[in-house]
Short mmCIF file of C-alpha atoms in Angstrom, two decimals:
data_model
loop_
_atom_site.label_atom_id
_atom_site.label_comp_id
_atom_site.label_asym_id
_atom_site.label_seq_id
_atom_site.Cartn_x
_atom_site.Cartn_y
_atom_site.Cartn_z
CA MET A 158 81.03 227.87 48.25
CA GLY A 159 84.82 228.14 48.32
CA LYS A 160 87.51 227.48 45.71
CA ASN A 161 87.62 223.73 46.34
CA ALA A 162 83.84 223.47 45.99
CA ILE A 163 83.96 225.26 42.63
CA LYS A 164 86.75 222.94 41.42
CA ARG A 165 84.86 219.81 42.46
CA ALA A 166 81.65 221.02 40.83
CA ILE A 167 83.42 221.60 37.52
CA GLU A 168 85.11 218.21 37.64
CA GLU A 169 81.78 216.50 38.32
CA LYS A 170 80.24 218.45 35.41
CA ARG A 171 77.66 219.97 37.71
CA ILE A 172 78.83 223.36 36.50
CA GLY A 173 79.27 223.91 32.83
CA THR A 174 81.05 226.60 30.96
CA GLY A 175 79.64 229.95 29.91
CA TYR A 176 76.84 231.59 31.88
CA GLY A 177 76.54 228.80 34.41
CA THR A 178 80.22 228.95 35.27
CA MET A 179 80.10 232.74 35.54
CA LEU A 180 77.08 232.61 37.86
CA ALA A 181 78.71 229.99 40.07
CA CYS A 182 81.89 232.03 40.28
CA VAL A 183 79.94 235.15 41.25
CA ILE A 184 78.13 233.22 43.99
CA ALA A 185 81.39 231.73 45.22
CA MET A 186 83.11 235.12 45.23
CA PHE A 187 80.22 236.65 47.16
CA ALA A 188 80.46 233.86 49.73
CA LEU A 189 84.19 234.38 50.10
CA LEU A 190 83.82 238.14 50.51
CA THR A 191 80.99 237.72 52.98
CA ALA A 192 83.06 235.31 55.04
CA TYR A 193 85.98 237.73 54.95
CA TYR A 194 84.04 240.76 56.12
CA LEU A 195 82.14 238.81 58.77
CA ARG A 196 85.27 237.08 60.03
CA ASP A 197 86.13 239.74 62.60
CA SER A 198 82.61 240.23 63.89
CA LEU A 199 82.05 236.48 64.30
CA SER A 200 85.27 236.01 66.26
CA LEU A 201 84.55 239.07 68.37
CA ARG A 202 80.98 238.02 69.09
CA ALA A 203 82.18 234.71 70.44
CA PHE A 204 82.95 236.52 73.72
CA VAL A 205 79.76 238.24 74.88
CA LYS A 206 79.17 239.63 78.35
CA HIS A 207 76.18 241.84 79.10
CA PRO A 208 75.98 244.90 81.33
CA PRO A 209 72.80 245.48 83.36
CA PRO A 210 69.84 246.80 81.35
CA LEU A 211 69.14 250.52 81.14
CA SER A 212 66.51 252.19 83.27
CA PRO A 213 63.01 251.86 81.77
CA HIS A 214 62.54 255.58 82.42
CA LEU A 215 65.30 256.57 79.99
CA GLN A 216 63.96 258.05 76.76
CA ILE A 217 65.80 257.77 73.45
CA ILE A 218 65.52 260.82 71.20
CA VAL A 219 64.06 260.33 67.74
CA PRO A 220 65.26 261.10 65.09
CA LYS A 221 68.68 259.64 65.69
CA VAL A 222 72.02 261.40 65.46
CA LYS A 223 72.76 262.87 62.04
CA SER A 224 74.97 260.77 59.76
CA ILE A 225 76.92 261.77 56.67
CA SER A 226 78.80 259.89 53.97
CA TRP A 227 82.44 260.94 53.56
CA ASN A 228 83.04 262.61 50.21
CA SER A 229 86.54 261.66 49.10
CA SER A 230 86.53 264.39 46.45
CA THR A 231 86.18 267.11 49.11
CA ASP A 232 89.07 268.49 51.11
CA PRO A 233 89.07 266.40 54.33
CA VAL A 234 89.99 269.46 56.40
CA GLU A 235 86.87 271.19 55.10
CA ILE A 236 84.72 268.16 55.96
CA VAL A 237 85.99 268.06 59.54
CA GLN A 238 85.63 271.82 59.97
CA ASN A 239 82.03 271.74 58.77
CA ILE A 240 81.23 268.94 61.21
CA VAL A 241 82.81 270.80 64.13
CA ARG A 242 81.05 274.07 63.28
CA GLY A 243 77.70 272.30 63.57
CA GLY A 244 78.32 271.73 67.27
CA VAL A 245 76.31 268.48 67.41
CA PRO A 246 77.27 264.78 67.22
CA VAL A 247 77.67 263.37 63.70
CA VAL A 248 78.26 259.81 62.51
CA ILE A 249 80.64 259.53 59.54
CA ARG A 250 80.15 256.57 57.22
CA ASN A 251 82.38 255.45 54.33
CA GLY A 252 85.18 257.54 55.78
CA PRO A 253 88.94 257.06 55.86
CA VAL A 254 88.65 254.44 58.62
CA GLY A 255 87.58 251.97 55.96
CA ASN A 256 91.12 252.01 54.58
CA TRP A 257 92.98 251.66 57.86
CA PRO A 258 94.94 248.39 58.21
CA LEU A 259 93.82 247.78 61.81
CA LYS A 260 90.22 247.51 60.63
CA TYR A 261 90.87 244.49 58.39
CA ILE A 262 93.05 242.18 60.42
CA ASP A 263 91.53 239.41 62.53
CA ILE A 264 92.21 241.14 65.83
CA ILE A 265 91.80 238.00 67.96
CA GLN A 266 94.22 236.01 65.81
CA PHE A 267 96.58 239.00 65.63
CA LEU A 268 96.68 239.28 69.43
CA GLN A 269 97.00 235.52 69.89
CA GLU A 270 100.28 235.72 68.02
CA LYS A 271 101.57 238.37 70.48
CA THR A 272 100.46 236.99 73.83
CA ASP A 273 103.72 237.88 75.62
CA ILE A 274 103.40 241.62 75.01
CA VAL A 275 102.51 243.48 78.22
CA LEU A 276 99.70 246.05 78.22
CA PRO A 277 100.48 248.62 80.94
CA GLY A 278 97.66 249.88 83.15
CA VAL A 279 94.84 247.52 82.19
CA ARG A 280 91.71 248.44 84.15
CA TRP A 281 89.58 245.64 85.50
CA GLN A 282 86.78 245.03 87.96
CA PRO A 283 84.10 242.37 88.58
CA GLU A 284 81.21 244.50 87.32
CA PRO A 285 80.82 246.19 83.94
CA VAL A 286 80.25 249.91 84.67
CA PHE A 287 83.55 251.75 85.17
CA VAL A 288 83.59 254.93 87.25
CA LEU A 289 87.14 256.25 87.19
CA GLY A 290 88.48 257.40 90.51
CA ASN A 291 91.81 256.73 92.16
CA GLU A 292 93.97 257.33 89.11
CA ARG A 293 92.60 260.89 88.83
CA ASP A 294 93.56 261.90 92.38
CA LYS A 295 95.90 264.88 92.09
CA GLY A 296 96.26 265.14 95.84
CA GLY A 297 93.82 266.74 98.25
CA MET A 298 90.74 265.45 96.45
CA LEU A 299 87.53 263.92 97.71
CA GLY A 300 86.76 260.23 97.46
CA SER A 301 83.64 258.19 98.06
CA ALA A 302 83.14 255.51 100.69
CA ASP A 303 81.63 253.18 98.07
CA ASP A 304 84.34 253.60 95.43
CA ARG A 305 84.30 250.46 93.32
CA PRO A 306 87.22 248.00 93.37
CA LEU A 307 88.72 249.28 90.13
CA ARG A 308 92.14 247.76 89.70
CA TYR A 309 95.10 248.46 87.46
CA PHE A 310 97.78 246.03 86.54
CA ASN A 311 100.24 245.27 83.79
CA SER A 312 98.55 242.48 81.87
CA SER A 313 100.01 240.34 79.14
CA VAL A 314 97.96 240.12 75.97
CA GLY A 315 97.49 236.44 76.77
CA GLN A 316 95.90 237.27 80.14
CA PHE A 317 93.66 239.84 78.48
CA LEU A 318 92.45 237.28 75.91
CA ASN A 319 92.02 234.47 78.43
CA SER A 320 89.57 236.59 80.44
CA LEU A 321 87.40 237.59 77.46
CA ALA A 322 84.70 235.03 78.29
CA ASP A 323 84.98 235.24 82.10
CA PRO A 324 81.69 236.78 83.37
CA ALA A 325 83.39 237.90 86.58
CA GLN A 326 86.03 239.99 84.82
CA PHE A 327 85.55 243.16 82.81
CA ARG A 328 88.71 244.66 81.41
CA TYR A 329 89.79 247.41 79.07
CA TRP A 330 93.02 249.07 78.08
CA SER A 331 93.85 252.39 76.48
CA GLY A 332 97.18 253.65 75.26
CA GLU A 333 98.74 256.05 72.81
CA LEU A 334 98.65 254.97 69.18
CA ALA A 335 102.40 255.55 68.73
CA TRP A 336 103.18 253.08 71.55
CA PHE A 337 100.72 250.51 70.17
CA GLU A 338 102.20 250.69 66.67
CA GLU A 339 105.77 250.41 67.89
CA VAL A 340 105.22 247.52 70.30
CA PHE A 341 102.86 245.54 68.04
CA ASN A 342 104.87 246.35 64.91
CA ILE A 343 101.88 247.52 62.88
CA SER A 344 100.86 250.64 61.03
CA ALA A 345 97.34 250.94 62.37
CA THR A 346 95.95 253.83 60.33
CA LYS A 347 98.37 254.42 57.47
CA ARG A 348 99.18 252.41 54.39
CA SER A 349 99.65 253.04 50.67
CA ARG A 350 97.48 252.03 47.79
CA ARG A 351 98.20 252.17 44.08
CA THR A 352 96.46 254.53 41.71
CA LYS A 353 95.63 253.64 38.13
CA ALA A 354 98.99 255.04 37.10
CA GLY A 355 100.68 252.57 39.41
CA GLN A 356 101.93 255.25 41.79
CA LYS A 357 101.62 254.77 45.52
CA LYS A 358 99.17 257.12 47.17
CA PRO A 359 98.93 257.41 50.97
CA VAL A 360 95.59 256.66 52.55
CA THR A 361 94.33 259.32 54.95
CA ASP A 362 95.46 258.44 58.48
CA TRP A 363 94.24 259.48 61.93
CA SER A 364 95.50 263.05 61.55
CA VAL A 365 92.56 263.87 59.28
CA PHE A 366 90.50 264.15 62.47
CA LYS A 367 92.72 266.79 64.06
CA VAL A 368 90.73 269.92 64.90
CA VAL A 369 92.42 273.31 64.82
CA ASP A 370 89.98 275.55 66.62
CA ALA A 371 89.55 278.87 64.87
CA ALA A 372 90.01 280.73 68.15
CA PHE A 373 93.60 279.52 68.53
CA GLY A 374 96.44 281.53 67.16
CA ALA A 375 99.11 279.94 64.99
CA GLU A 376 101.73 280.71 67.64
CA LEU A 377 99.87 278.50 70.13
CA LEU A 378 99.66 275.54 67.80
CA SER A 379 103.03 275.65 66.07
CA GLY A 380 105.18 272.74 67.12
CA GLU A 381 102.62 271.48 69.66
CA ALA A 382 102.09 268.01 68.19
CA ASP A 383 101.08 266.58 71.57
CA LEU A 384 97.94 268.75 71.60
CA TRP A 385 96.32 266.05 69.45
CA VAL A 386 96.38 262.63 71.06
CA PRO A 387 95.30 259.49 69.16
CA MET A 388 94.45 256.73 71.64
CA VAL A 389 93.75 253.03 71.06
CA TRP A 390 90.97 251.46 73.17
CA LEU A 391 90.76 247.67 73.59
CA SER A 392 87.69 246.49 75.53
CA HIS A 393 86.00 243.34 76.68
CA ALA A 394 82.38 242.95 75.63
CA GLY A 395 80.03 244.50 78.18
CA VAL A 396 82.45 247.17 79.42
CA VAL A 397 80.64 250.45 80.09
CA ALA A 398 82.29 253.84 80.56
CA GLN A 399 80.10 255.72 83.03
CA THR A 400 78.37 258.80 81.64
CA HIS A 401 80.98 261.56 81.49
CA PHE A 402 82.09 264.57 79.48
CA ASP A 403 85.37 265.72 77.98
CA PRO A 404 86.24 269.37 77.30
CA GLN A 405 87.92 268.47 73.98
CA HIS A 406 86.73 267.72 70.47
CA ASN A 407 86.62 263.94 70.06
CA PHE A 408 86.46 261.85 66.88
CA LEU A 409 85.86 258.23 67.93
CA SER A 410 86.52 255.66 65.18
CA GLN A 411 85.32 252.08 65.52
CA LEU A 412 87.85 249.64 64.07
CA GLN A 413 86.71 246.24 65.34
CA GLY A 414 83.49 245.16 67.02
CA SER A 415 80.68 247.57 67.85
CA LYS A 416 79.71 250.06 70.53
CA ARG A 417 76.56 251.70 71.76
CA LEU A 418 76.73 255.32 72.88
CA LEU A 419 74.16 257.44 74.69
CA LEU A 420 74.79 261.16 74.29
CA PHE A 421 73.34 264.07 76.24
CA PRO A 422 73.67 267.75 75.29
CA PRO A 423 75.86 269.79 77.63
CA TYR A 424 74.48 271.97 80.42
CA GLN A 425 71.82 269.41 81.39
CA PRO A 426 70.62 270.46 84.87
CA ASN A 427 69.99 266.90 86.05
CA MET A 428 73.21 265.06 85.16
CA TYR A 429 74.52 265.42 88.75
CA PRO A 430 78.26 265.50 88.03
CA PHE A 431 80.70 264.57 90.74
CA PRO A 432 82.18 267.65 92.44
CA HIS A 433 85.06 269.25 90.62
CA ILE A 434 87.41 268.41 93.51
CA HIS A 435 86.26 264.77 93.57
CA ARG A 436 88.58 262.22 91.98
CA SER A 437 85.68 261.08 89.74
CA TYR A 438 85.17 264.60 88.38
CA ARG A 439 83.61 265.06 84.91
CA GLN A 440 81.59 261.88 85.45
CA SER A 441 77.91 261.72 86.31
CA GLN A 442 76.73 260.30 89.62
CA LEU A 443 73.59 259.00 87.91
CA ARG A 444 73.60 255.31 87.12
CA LEU A 445 71.43 254.88 84.04
CA GLU A 446 71.12 251.17 84.81
CA VAL A 447 69.21 251.82 88.06
CA ALA A 448 65.45 251.39 87.72
CA ALA A 449 64.50 253.44 90.80
CA VAL A 450 66.31 256.62 91.86
CA ASP A 451 66.71 257.74 95.48
CA ARG A 452 64.89 261.07 95.59
CA ASP A 453 66.70 262.04 98.76
CA LEU A 454 69.95 262.03 96.80
CA PHE A 455 68.59 263.27 93.46
CA PRO A 456 65.63 265.49 94.42
CA THR A 457 65.13 267.28 91.08
CA LEU A 458 65.73 264.30 88.86
CA THR A 459 64.03 263.84 85.54
CA LEU A 460 66.21 261.67 83.35
CA PRO A 461 67.19 263.74 80.32
CA PRO A 462 66.44 262.07 76.98
CA ALA A 463 69.43 260.52 75.24
CA HIS A 464 70.70 260.44 71.68
CA GLU A 465 71.61 256.84 70.78
CA VAL A 466 74.36 255.78 68.38
CA LEU A 467 75.20 252.20 67.42
CA LEU A 468 78.74 252.52 66.10
CA ALA A 469 79.77 249.83 63.61
CA PRO A 470 83.25 248.99 62.28
CA GLY A 471 84.45 251.62 59.83
CA GLU A 472 82.30 254.40 61.31
CA THR A 473 83.43 257.51 63.16
CA LEU A 474 81.43 259.54 65.69
CA TYR A 475 82.16 263.20 66.39
CA ILE A 476 81.48 264.05 70.06
CA PRO A 477 81.52 267.83 70.64
CA PRO A 478 83.15 269.32 73.75
CA TYR A 479 81.21 268.98 77.02
CA TRP A 480 78.64 266.54 75.62
CA HIS A 481 77.96 263.82 78.19
CA HIS A 482 78.31 260.32 76.77
CA ARG A 483 77.99 256.78 78.05
CA VAL A 484 79.93 254.17 76.04
CA GLU A 485 79.14 250.45 76.01
CA ALA A 486 81.13 247.78 74.17
CA LEU A 487 78.61 245.41 72.59
CA THR A 488 81.37 243.00 71.55
CA THR A 489 85.09 242.75 72.07
CA SER A 490 86.04 246.14 70.71
CA VAL A 491 88.94 248.10 69.23
CA SER A 492 88.50 251.85 68.82
CA LEU A 493 90.65 254.88 68.12
CA SER A 494 89.90 258.31 69.54
CA VAL A 495 91.48 261.56 68.39
CA THR A 496 91.01 264.45 70.82
CA SER A 497 91.79 268.10 70.09
CA PRO A 498 91.76 271.10 72.45
CA ALA A 499 88.68 273.32 72.33
CA SER A 500 88.73 277.09 72.64
CA TRP A 501 86.24 277.11 75.54
CA GLU A 502 88.55 274.99 77.67
CA VAL A 503 91.52 277.27 77.01
CA ALA A 504 89.53 280.48 77.49
CA PHE A 505 88.07 279.33 80.80
CA SER A 506 91.49 278.33 82.11
CA GLU A 507 92.57 281.98 81.97
CA MET A 508 90.37 282.56 84.99
CA TYR A 509 92.73 280.55 87.14
CA TRP A 510 95.62 282.83 86.24
CA GLN A 511 94.02 285.98 87.63
CA ARG A 512 95.86 287.29 90.66
CA VAL A 513 93.68 287.52 93.77
CA PRO A 514 95.39 288.75 97.00
CA PHE A 515 94.57 285.78 99.21
CA GLY A 516 98.11 285.39 100.52
CA ARG A 517 97.60 287.84 103.37
CA PHE A 518 94.77 285.65 104.71
CA ALA A 519 96.53 282.28 104.45
CA ASP A 520 97.67 281.95 108.07
CA THR A 521 94.30 281.47 109.80
CA ASN A 522 91.18 279.44 109.15
CA GLN A 523 88.99 282.46 109.81
CA GLY A 524 91.00 284.60 107.42
CA ARG A 525 90.78 282.07 104.58
CA GLN A 526 87.05 281.55 105.02
CA VAL A 527 86.07 285.22 105.17
CA ALA A 528 88.40 286.16 102.29
CA VAL A 529 87.05 283.49 99.94
CA GLY A 530 83.47 284.33 100.95
CA ALA A 531 84.02 288.04 100.30
CA PHE A 532 85.65 287.48 96.93
CA LEU A 533 83.06 284.96 95.69
CA ARG A 534 80.27 287.33 96.70
CA ARG A 535 81.89 290.06 94.62
CA LEU A 536 82.47 287.66 91.71
CA VAL A 537 78.93 286.25 91.59
CA ASP A 538 77.53 289.79 91.70
CA ALA A 539 79.66 290.69 88.67
CA LEU A 540 78.43 287.75 86.58
CA PRO A 541 75.09 287.59 84.71
CA PHE A 542 73.80 284.47 86.46
CA GLY A 543 70.87 286.17 88.15
CA GLN A 544 71.79 284.55 91.47
CA SER A 545 73.06 285.75 94.81
CA LEU A 546 76.02 283.96 96.39
CA ARG A 547 73.62 282.11 98.69
CA GLU A 548 71.61 280.82 95.71
CA PHE A 549 74.72 279.99 93.73
CA ALA A 550 76.32 278.03 96.59
CA ASP A 551 73.06 276.15 97.21
CA TRP A 552 72.91 275.21 93.51
CA ILE A 553 76.44 273.79 93.72
CA TYR A 554 75.47 271.74 96.77
CA VAL A 555 72.23 270.35 95.29
CA SER A 556 73.63 269.56 91.82
CA ARG A 557 77.00 268.14 92.88
CA TYR A 558 77.33 267.38 96.58
CA ARG A 559 73.90 266.26 97.75
CA PRO A 560 74.17 262.73 96.26
CA LEU A 561 77.35 262.28 98.33
CA TYR A 562 76.26 264.28 101.38
CA PRO A 563 72.45 264.24 101.77
CA PRO A 564 71.00 266.47 104.52
CA ARG A 565 70.77 263.60 107.03
CA LEU A 566 74.50 262.86 106.61
CA LEU A 567 75.41 266.53 106.91
CA GLY A 568 73.54 266.65 110.19
CA GLU A 569 75.54 263.72 111.56
CA GLN A 570 78.92 265.26 110.64
CA ARG A 571 78.24 268.97 111.06
CA SER A 572 79.47 269.17 114.65
CA ARG A 573 83.10 268.91 113.61
CA PHE A 574 82.99 271.95 111.30
CA ILE A 575 82.33 275.55 112.31
CA CYS A 576 81.84 278.49 109.96
CA ALA A 577 84.23 281.28 110.75
CA ALA A 578 82.65 284.22 112.51
CA ALA A 579 82.47 287.46 110.59
CA PRO A 580 85.30 289.74 111.73
CA THR A 581 84.35 292.76 113.79
CA GLU A 582 85.25 296.31 112.93
CA GLY A 583 88.82 297.22 113.76
CA THR A 584 90.17 293.66 114.01
CA PRO A 585 93.27 292.75 111.98
CA ILE A 586 91.30 290.50 109.62
CA GLN A 587 88.71 293.20 108.96
CA ARG A 588 91.45 295.71 108.23
CA GLU A 589 92.98 293.25 105.77
CA LEU A 590 89.57 292.77 104.11
CA ASP A 591 89.15 296.52 103.76
CA ALA A 592 92.62 296.80 102.23
CA ALA A 593 91.93 293.96 99.78
CA ALA A 594 88.43 295.11 98.74
CA ALA A 595 89.59 297.09 95.71
CA SER A 596 91.83 294.24 94.50
CA PHE A 597 89.00 291.73 94.98
CA GLY A 598 86.74 293.95 92.88
CA GLN A 599 89.31 294.35 90.12
CA ALA A 600 89.94 290.59 89.92
CA ALA A 601 86.20 289.83 89.90
CA ASP A 602 85.58 292.37 87.14
CA LYS A 603 88.48 290.99 85.10
CA ILE A 604 87.12 287.46 85.35
CA ALA A 605 83.63 288.69 84.44
CA THR A 606 85.10 290.42 81.38
CA LEU A 607 86.93 287.26 80.34
CA MET A 608 83.78 285.20 80.76
CA GLY A 609 81.77 287.69 78.73
CA ALA A 610 84.21 287.35 75.84
CA VAL A 611 83.82 283.56 75.67
CA ASP A 612 81.28 282.46 73.09
CA ALA A 613 79.80 279.73 75.27
CA PRO A 614 76.33 279.09 76.71
CA LEU A 615 75.60 280.75 80.04
CA GLN A 616 74.98 277.38 81.72
CA LEU A 617 78.49 276.24 80.81
CA LYS A 618 80.00 279.45 82.18
CA ARG A 619 78.11 278.97 85.43
CA SER A 620 79.41 275.40 85.67
CA PHE A 621 82.97 276.58 85.21
CA VAL A 622 82.61 279.27 87.89
CA ALA A 623 81.31 276.51 90.16
CA ASP A 624 84.56 274.59 89.49
CA TYR A 625 86.54 277.70 90.38
CA SER A 626 84.48 278.23 93.54
CA GLU A 627 85.18 274.66 94.65
CA GLU A 628 88.92 275.18 94.15
CA LEU A 629 88.90 278.34 96.28
CA SER A 630 86.79 276.63 98.94
CA ARG A 631 89.25 273.72 99.07
CA TRP A 632 92.05 276.21 99.73
CA ALA A 633 90.01 277.82 102.48
CA VAL A 634 88.88 274.76 104.46
CA GLY A 635 90.38 271.61 102.92
CA PRO A 636 88.66 269.10 100.62
CA THR A 637 86.61 267.21 103.23
CA ASP A 638 84.97 270.38 104.56
CA VAL A 639 84.12 272.07 101.25
CA VAL A 640 80.56 270.73 101.40
CA PHE A 641 80.02 272.29 104.85
CA PHE A 642 81.56 275.57 103.75
CA LEU A 643 79.24 275.70 100.73
CA HIS A 644 76.11 274.51 102.53
CA ASP A 645 76.47 276.11 105.95
CA CYS A 646 78.63 279.18 105.41
CA LEU A 647 77.95 280.43 101.86
CA ALA A 648 74.46 279.08 101.14
CA LYS A 649 73.15 280.16 104.55
CA GLY A 650 75.20 283.28 105.02
CA THR A 651 74.17 286.86 104.40
CA ASP A 652 74.17 288.25 100.86
#
């Protein structure tokens, strides 16, 4: 019942004065408010496209992810710090997102008034599950023969809207909040409201979700505003971000529409990440939509149970560093993510800065192979993994490379790669190895000391050393032969 209906009812004397009028007004107001708050969801749900169903073997963990109600009387920095210290996903309800302007506009109508604006780098493909690849290629990285036809183009807002209902097109765009606000002429997360005294009071904006990790010194953070990056995500319904992890703290706020997330604790042995030197790194090779799994590719697979979150408008989800997550847009969706650097990521990166005297071996294939093998053997021995180099290299192959290079495929391609022969006593390469032995040992011990000082689970440390081992192996033999070097030279060599 709207305003005109109330007016007509009074004129026709169907609503009297007093209690009856008050009741009618309350009902009418409730209807108006309901229509207002449902307006966005109804317009967004008009464009529904469905991804394939999840595997029937996937288990959802009960109870669900913890949720809290934002306490406006508590220091917001303290709230965020307490959430981060818990180290597990948390859903925030009744938080500052509820006051952000971008949550309340009719996003479809808003965009329809700005159809000429160009969105740079819109991703699109004919199927809903996005596995990022080409855009992550830093040079000298692996690719896959079956990489999906993921395309990027500069799309006008009008083109983006016109394809919302097209079942053969799945599109999404992400960009920095500052660019979005400038180009669309909107303050997305900040506005002012009036207090009882009539004074304007700023509403908490995105910066409330900035995380300053306790392990960072003030000198590292001072003036580094770009360490915290708020990003706007605009998605078609049905778009799925393949299961992946990020090394940063992430607060994901849902502004319009809804999303479904599946979260997996870090260090899961059966997530089968792409190799670190693959252009789809940090993403899982497991497709959770596949009913039957090829055991030749995933021999040790037992699908890990998932935490499920249905994220509604106005809610924020905290995703801790290194937690795998799969994100599905249930409707046309607008989200804002705020990522912050984590101390583990920074601490691990120090490993790459340790000087190892590989330069003297750079000129020959044999020299590079034997030098990297000798150093990795010394490094793995210095770390508390309880594995020999052979076992460690085999674990890297099985957990990362086997889905791309199963044993039958290795057999077909092995003839073109040869493991370097061990140098004999008195040869120039052996003399160089003898001269570098002490330096190799010092570098390995330094890295082991650094790793020991990092307050991170052992499984995560092992994963990071695997990344480092892949990088050294790429230097030794090139990206396309890393799998042979790991499988044939290191995993089958002598300890």
